[in-house]
Coordinates of C-alpha atoms in Angstrom, one line a residue:
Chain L
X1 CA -11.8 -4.9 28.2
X2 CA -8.3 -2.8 26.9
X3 CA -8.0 -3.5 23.4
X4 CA -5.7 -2.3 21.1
X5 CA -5.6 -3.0 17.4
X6 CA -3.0 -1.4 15.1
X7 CA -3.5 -1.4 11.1
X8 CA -2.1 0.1 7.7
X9 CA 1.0 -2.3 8.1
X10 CA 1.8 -4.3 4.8
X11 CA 4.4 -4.4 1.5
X12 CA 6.0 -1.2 0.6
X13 CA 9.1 -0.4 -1.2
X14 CA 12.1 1.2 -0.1
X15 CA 11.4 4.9 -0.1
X16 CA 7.7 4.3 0.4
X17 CA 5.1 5.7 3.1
X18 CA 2.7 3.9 5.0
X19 CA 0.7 4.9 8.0
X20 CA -0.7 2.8 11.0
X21 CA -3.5 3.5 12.9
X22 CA -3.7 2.4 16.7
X23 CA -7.5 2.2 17.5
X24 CA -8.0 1.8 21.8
X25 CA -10.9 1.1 23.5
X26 CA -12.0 -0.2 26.9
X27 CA -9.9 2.9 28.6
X28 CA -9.8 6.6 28.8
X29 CA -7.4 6.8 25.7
X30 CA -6.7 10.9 26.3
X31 CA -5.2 10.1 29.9
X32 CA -2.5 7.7 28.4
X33 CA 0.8 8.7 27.2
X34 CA 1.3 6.2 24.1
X35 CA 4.3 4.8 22.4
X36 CA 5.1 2.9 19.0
X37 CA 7.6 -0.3 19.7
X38 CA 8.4 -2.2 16.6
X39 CA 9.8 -5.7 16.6
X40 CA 12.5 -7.4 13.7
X41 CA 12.0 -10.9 12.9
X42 CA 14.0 -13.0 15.8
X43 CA 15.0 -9.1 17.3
X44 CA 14.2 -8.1 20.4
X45 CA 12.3 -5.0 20.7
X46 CA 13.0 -1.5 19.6
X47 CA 11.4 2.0 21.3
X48 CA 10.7 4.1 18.1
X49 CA 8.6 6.9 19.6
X50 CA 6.2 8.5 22.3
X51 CA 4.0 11.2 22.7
X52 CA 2.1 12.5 26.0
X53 CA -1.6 12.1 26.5
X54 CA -2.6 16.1 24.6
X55 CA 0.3 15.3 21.9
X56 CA 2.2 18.5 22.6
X57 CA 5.6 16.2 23.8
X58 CA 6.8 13.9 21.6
X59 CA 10.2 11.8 21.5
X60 CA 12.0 9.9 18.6
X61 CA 14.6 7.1 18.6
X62 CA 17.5 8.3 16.8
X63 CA 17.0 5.6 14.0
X64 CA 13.4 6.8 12.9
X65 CA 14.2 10.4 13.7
X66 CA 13.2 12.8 11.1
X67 CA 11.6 9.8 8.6
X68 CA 8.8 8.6 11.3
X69 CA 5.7 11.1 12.5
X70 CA 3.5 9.9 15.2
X71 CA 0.3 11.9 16.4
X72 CA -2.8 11.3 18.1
X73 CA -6.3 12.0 18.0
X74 CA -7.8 12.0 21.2
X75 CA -11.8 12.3 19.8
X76 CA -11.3 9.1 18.2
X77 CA -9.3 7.0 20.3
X78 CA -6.6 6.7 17.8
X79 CA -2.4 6.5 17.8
X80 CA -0.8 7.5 14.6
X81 CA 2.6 6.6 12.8
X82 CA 3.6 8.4 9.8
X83 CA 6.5 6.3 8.1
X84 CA 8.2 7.8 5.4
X85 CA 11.8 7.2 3.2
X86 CA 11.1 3.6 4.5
X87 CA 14.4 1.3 4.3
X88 CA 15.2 -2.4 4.4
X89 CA 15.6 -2.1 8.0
X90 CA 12.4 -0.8 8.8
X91 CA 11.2 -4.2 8.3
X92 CA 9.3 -5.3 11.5
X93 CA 5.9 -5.7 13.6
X94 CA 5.0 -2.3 15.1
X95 CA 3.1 -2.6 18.2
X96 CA 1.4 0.4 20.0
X97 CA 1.6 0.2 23.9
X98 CA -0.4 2.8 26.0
X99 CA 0.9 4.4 29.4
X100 CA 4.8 5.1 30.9
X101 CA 4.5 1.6 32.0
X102 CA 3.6 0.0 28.4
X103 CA 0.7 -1.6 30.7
X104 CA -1.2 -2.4 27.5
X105 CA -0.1 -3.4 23.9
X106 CA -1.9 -4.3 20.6
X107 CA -1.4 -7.3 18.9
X108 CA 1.2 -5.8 15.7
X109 CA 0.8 -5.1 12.5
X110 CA 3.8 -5.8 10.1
X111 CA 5.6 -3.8 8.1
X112 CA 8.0 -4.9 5.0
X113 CA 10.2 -3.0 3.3
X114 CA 11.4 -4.7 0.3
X115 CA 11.6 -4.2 -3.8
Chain E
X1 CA 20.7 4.8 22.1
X2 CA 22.5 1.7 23.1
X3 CA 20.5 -1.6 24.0
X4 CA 20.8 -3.3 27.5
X5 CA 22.6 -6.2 27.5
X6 CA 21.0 -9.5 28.5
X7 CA 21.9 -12.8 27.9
X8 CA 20.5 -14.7 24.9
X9 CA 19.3 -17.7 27.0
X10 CA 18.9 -18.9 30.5
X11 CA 17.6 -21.9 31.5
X12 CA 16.2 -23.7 34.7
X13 CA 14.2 -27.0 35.6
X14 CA 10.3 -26.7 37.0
X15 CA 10.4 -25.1 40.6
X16 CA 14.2 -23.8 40.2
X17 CA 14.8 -20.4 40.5
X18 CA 16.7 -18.0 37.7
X19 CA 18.3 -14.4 37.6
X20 CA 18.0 -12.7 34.3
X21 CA 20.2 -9.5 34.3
X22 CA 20.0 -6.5 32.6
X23 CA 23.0 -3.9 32.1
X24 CA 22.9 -0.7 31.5
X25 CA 24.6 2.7 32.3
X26 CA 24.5 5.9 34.5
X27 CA 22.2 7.1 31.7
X28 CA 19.5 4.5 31.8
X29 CA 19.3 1.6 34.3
X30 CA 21.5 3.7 37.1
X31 CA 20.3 6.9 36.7
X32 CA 16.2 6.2 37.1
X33 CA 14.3 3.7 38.9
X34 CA 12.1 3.0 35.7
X35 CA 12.6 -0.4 34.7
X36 CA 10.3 -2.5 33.3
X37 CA 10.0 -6.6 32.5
X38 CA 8.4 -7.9 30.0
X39 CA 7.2 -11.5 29.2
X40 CA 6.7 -12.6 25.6
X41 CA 5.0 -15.7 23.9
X42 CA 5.7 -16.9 20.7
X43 CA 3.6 -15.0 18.1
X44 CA 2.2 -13.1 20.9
X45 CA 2.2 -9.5 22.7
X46 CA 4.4 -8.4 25.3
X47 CA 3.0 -8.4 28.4
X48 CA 4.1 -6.3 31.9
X49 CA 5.4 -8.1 34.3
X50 CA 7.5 -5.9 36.5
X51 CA 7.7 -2.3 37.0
X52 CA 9.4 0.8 38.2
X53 CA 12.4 -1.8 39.2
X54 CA 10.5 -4.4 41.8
X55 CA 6.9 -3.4 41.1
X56 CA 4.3 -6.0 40.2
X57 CA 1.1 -5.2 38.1
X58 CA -2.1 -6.8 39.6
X59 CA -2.2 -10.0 38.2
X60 CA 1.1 -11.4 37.7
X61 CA 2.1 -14.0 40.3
X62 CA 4.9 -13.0 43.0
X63 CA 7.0 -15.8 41.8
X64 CA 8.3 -12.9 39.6
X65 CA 9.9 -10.0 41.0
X66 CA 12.3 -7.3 40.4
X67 CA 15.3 -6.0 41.7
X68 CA 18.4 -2.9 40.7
X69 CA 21.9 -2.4 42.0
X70 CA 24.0 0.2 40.0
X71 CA 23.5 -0.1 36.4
X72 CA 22.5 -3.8 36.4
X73 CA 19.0 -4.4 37.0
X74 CA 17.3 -8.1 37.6
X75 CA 14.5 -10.3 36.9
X76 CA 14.3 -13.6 39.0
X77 CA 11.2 -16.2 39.0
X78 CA 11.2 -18.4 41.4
X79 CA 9.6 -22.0 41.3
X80 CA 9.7 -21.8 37.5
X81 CA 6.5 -23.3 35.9
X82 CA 6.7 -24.6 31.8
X83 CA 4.5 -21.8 31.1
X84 CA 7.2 -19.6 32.3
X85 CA 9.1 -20.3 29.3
X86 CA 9.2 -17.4 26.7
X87 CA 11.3 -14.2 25.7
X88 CA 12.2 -11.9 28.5
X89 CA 12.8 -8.0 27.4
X90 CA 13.8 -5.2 30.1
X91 CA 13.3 -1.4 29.5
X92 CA 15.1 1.7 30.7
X93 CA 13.9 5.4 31.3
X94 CA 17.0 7.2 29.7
X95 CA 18.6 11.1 29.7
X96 CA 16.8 12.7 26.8
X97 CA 12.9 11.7 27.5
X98 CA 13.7 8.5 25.7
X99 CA 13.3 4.8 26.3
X100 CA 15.2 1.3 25.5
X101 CA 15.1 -2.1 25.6
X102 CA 17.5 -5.1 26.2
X103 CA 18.3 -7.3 23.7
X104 CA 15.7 -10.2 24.6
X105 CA 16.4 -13.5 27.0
X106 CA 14.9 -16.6 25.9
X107 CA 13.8 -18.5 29.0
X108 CA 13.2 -22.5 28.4
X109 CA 11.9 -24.5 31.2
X110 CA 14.4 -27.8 31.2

């Protein structure tokens, strides 16, 4: 069975860092590209960033570019998002989703950004 | 890094059919055939419905399919079940490697 559980989300204040993890299982995680979508409260959803199944393309939407970092690590199955200078409006469930398709997605973790 | 546009909310009675469109430009939704549906529960993941403009993912039932003409691209499910009702969210290949999504249509089953 595909599963894919993100973590790390949770209260942070603006100008933090946090870092979520995206553990997959159940398929060959190095032959998937992989993506982070996030998700406002009663928003529809946002493409925040990509990167190709060995981690050597990667793609930012323009509102993340330069704050944002996302990596892999093939040997353990695992997505990575970097946040950092975190605003207001960062404030959101961030789902990974694996393949071009977005064929599979986690459940969310979420993210607040708040004083 | 505009959004697609779709509307807010559509609505339909059980076994009606509905259209749920999804504009674009030359950039995204009339420059690639990479459009994607997605269908979204309350509280829940998204899940694939349609792909690559009129392809369906093993699984889903063929009372969804997909459909492009210039930069507008379309979701219709016929003989609409209650379960059917949920957010609706369509995604675009774009110029620059990149991807985005519509705005969201909330579907309710009359």
């Amino acid at each position: 069975e595909v599963q894919l559980v993100e973590s790390g989300g949770g209260l942070v204040q603006p100008g933090g860092s946090l870092r979520l993890s995206c553990a997959a299982s159940g398929f060959v995680f190095s032959s998937y590209e992989m993506s982070w979508v996030r998700q406002a409260a009663g928003k529809g959803l946002e493409w925040i960033s990509h990167i190709s199944t060995g981690g050597g393309t990667i793609h930012y939407a323009d509102s993340v570019k330069g704050r944002f970092t996302i990596s892999r690590d093939n040997a353990k199955n695992s997505l990575y998002l970097q946040m950092d200078s975190l605003r207001a409006e960062d404030t959101a469930v961030y789902y990974c989703a694996a393949s071009r398709r977005f064929d599979y997605w986690g459940q969310g973790t979420l993210v607040t950004v708040s004083s | 890094q505009s959004a697609l546009t779709q509307p807010a909310s559509v609505s339909g009675s059980p076994g009606q059919s509905i259209t749920i469109s999804c504009t674009g430009t030359s950039s995204d939704v009339g420059g690639y055939n990479y459009v994607s549906w997605y269908q979204q529960h309350p509280g829940k993941a998204p899940k694939l419905m349609i792909y690559d403009v009129s392809n369906r993912p093993s699984g889903v039932s063929n009372r969804f399919s997909g459909s492009k003409s210039g930069n507008t691209a379309s979701l219709t499910i016929s003989g609409l079940q209650p379960e059917d009702e949920a957010d609706y969210h369509c995604r675009s290949y774009t110029t620059g490697s990149t991807w985005v999504f519509g705005g969201g249509t909330k579907l309710t089953v009359l």
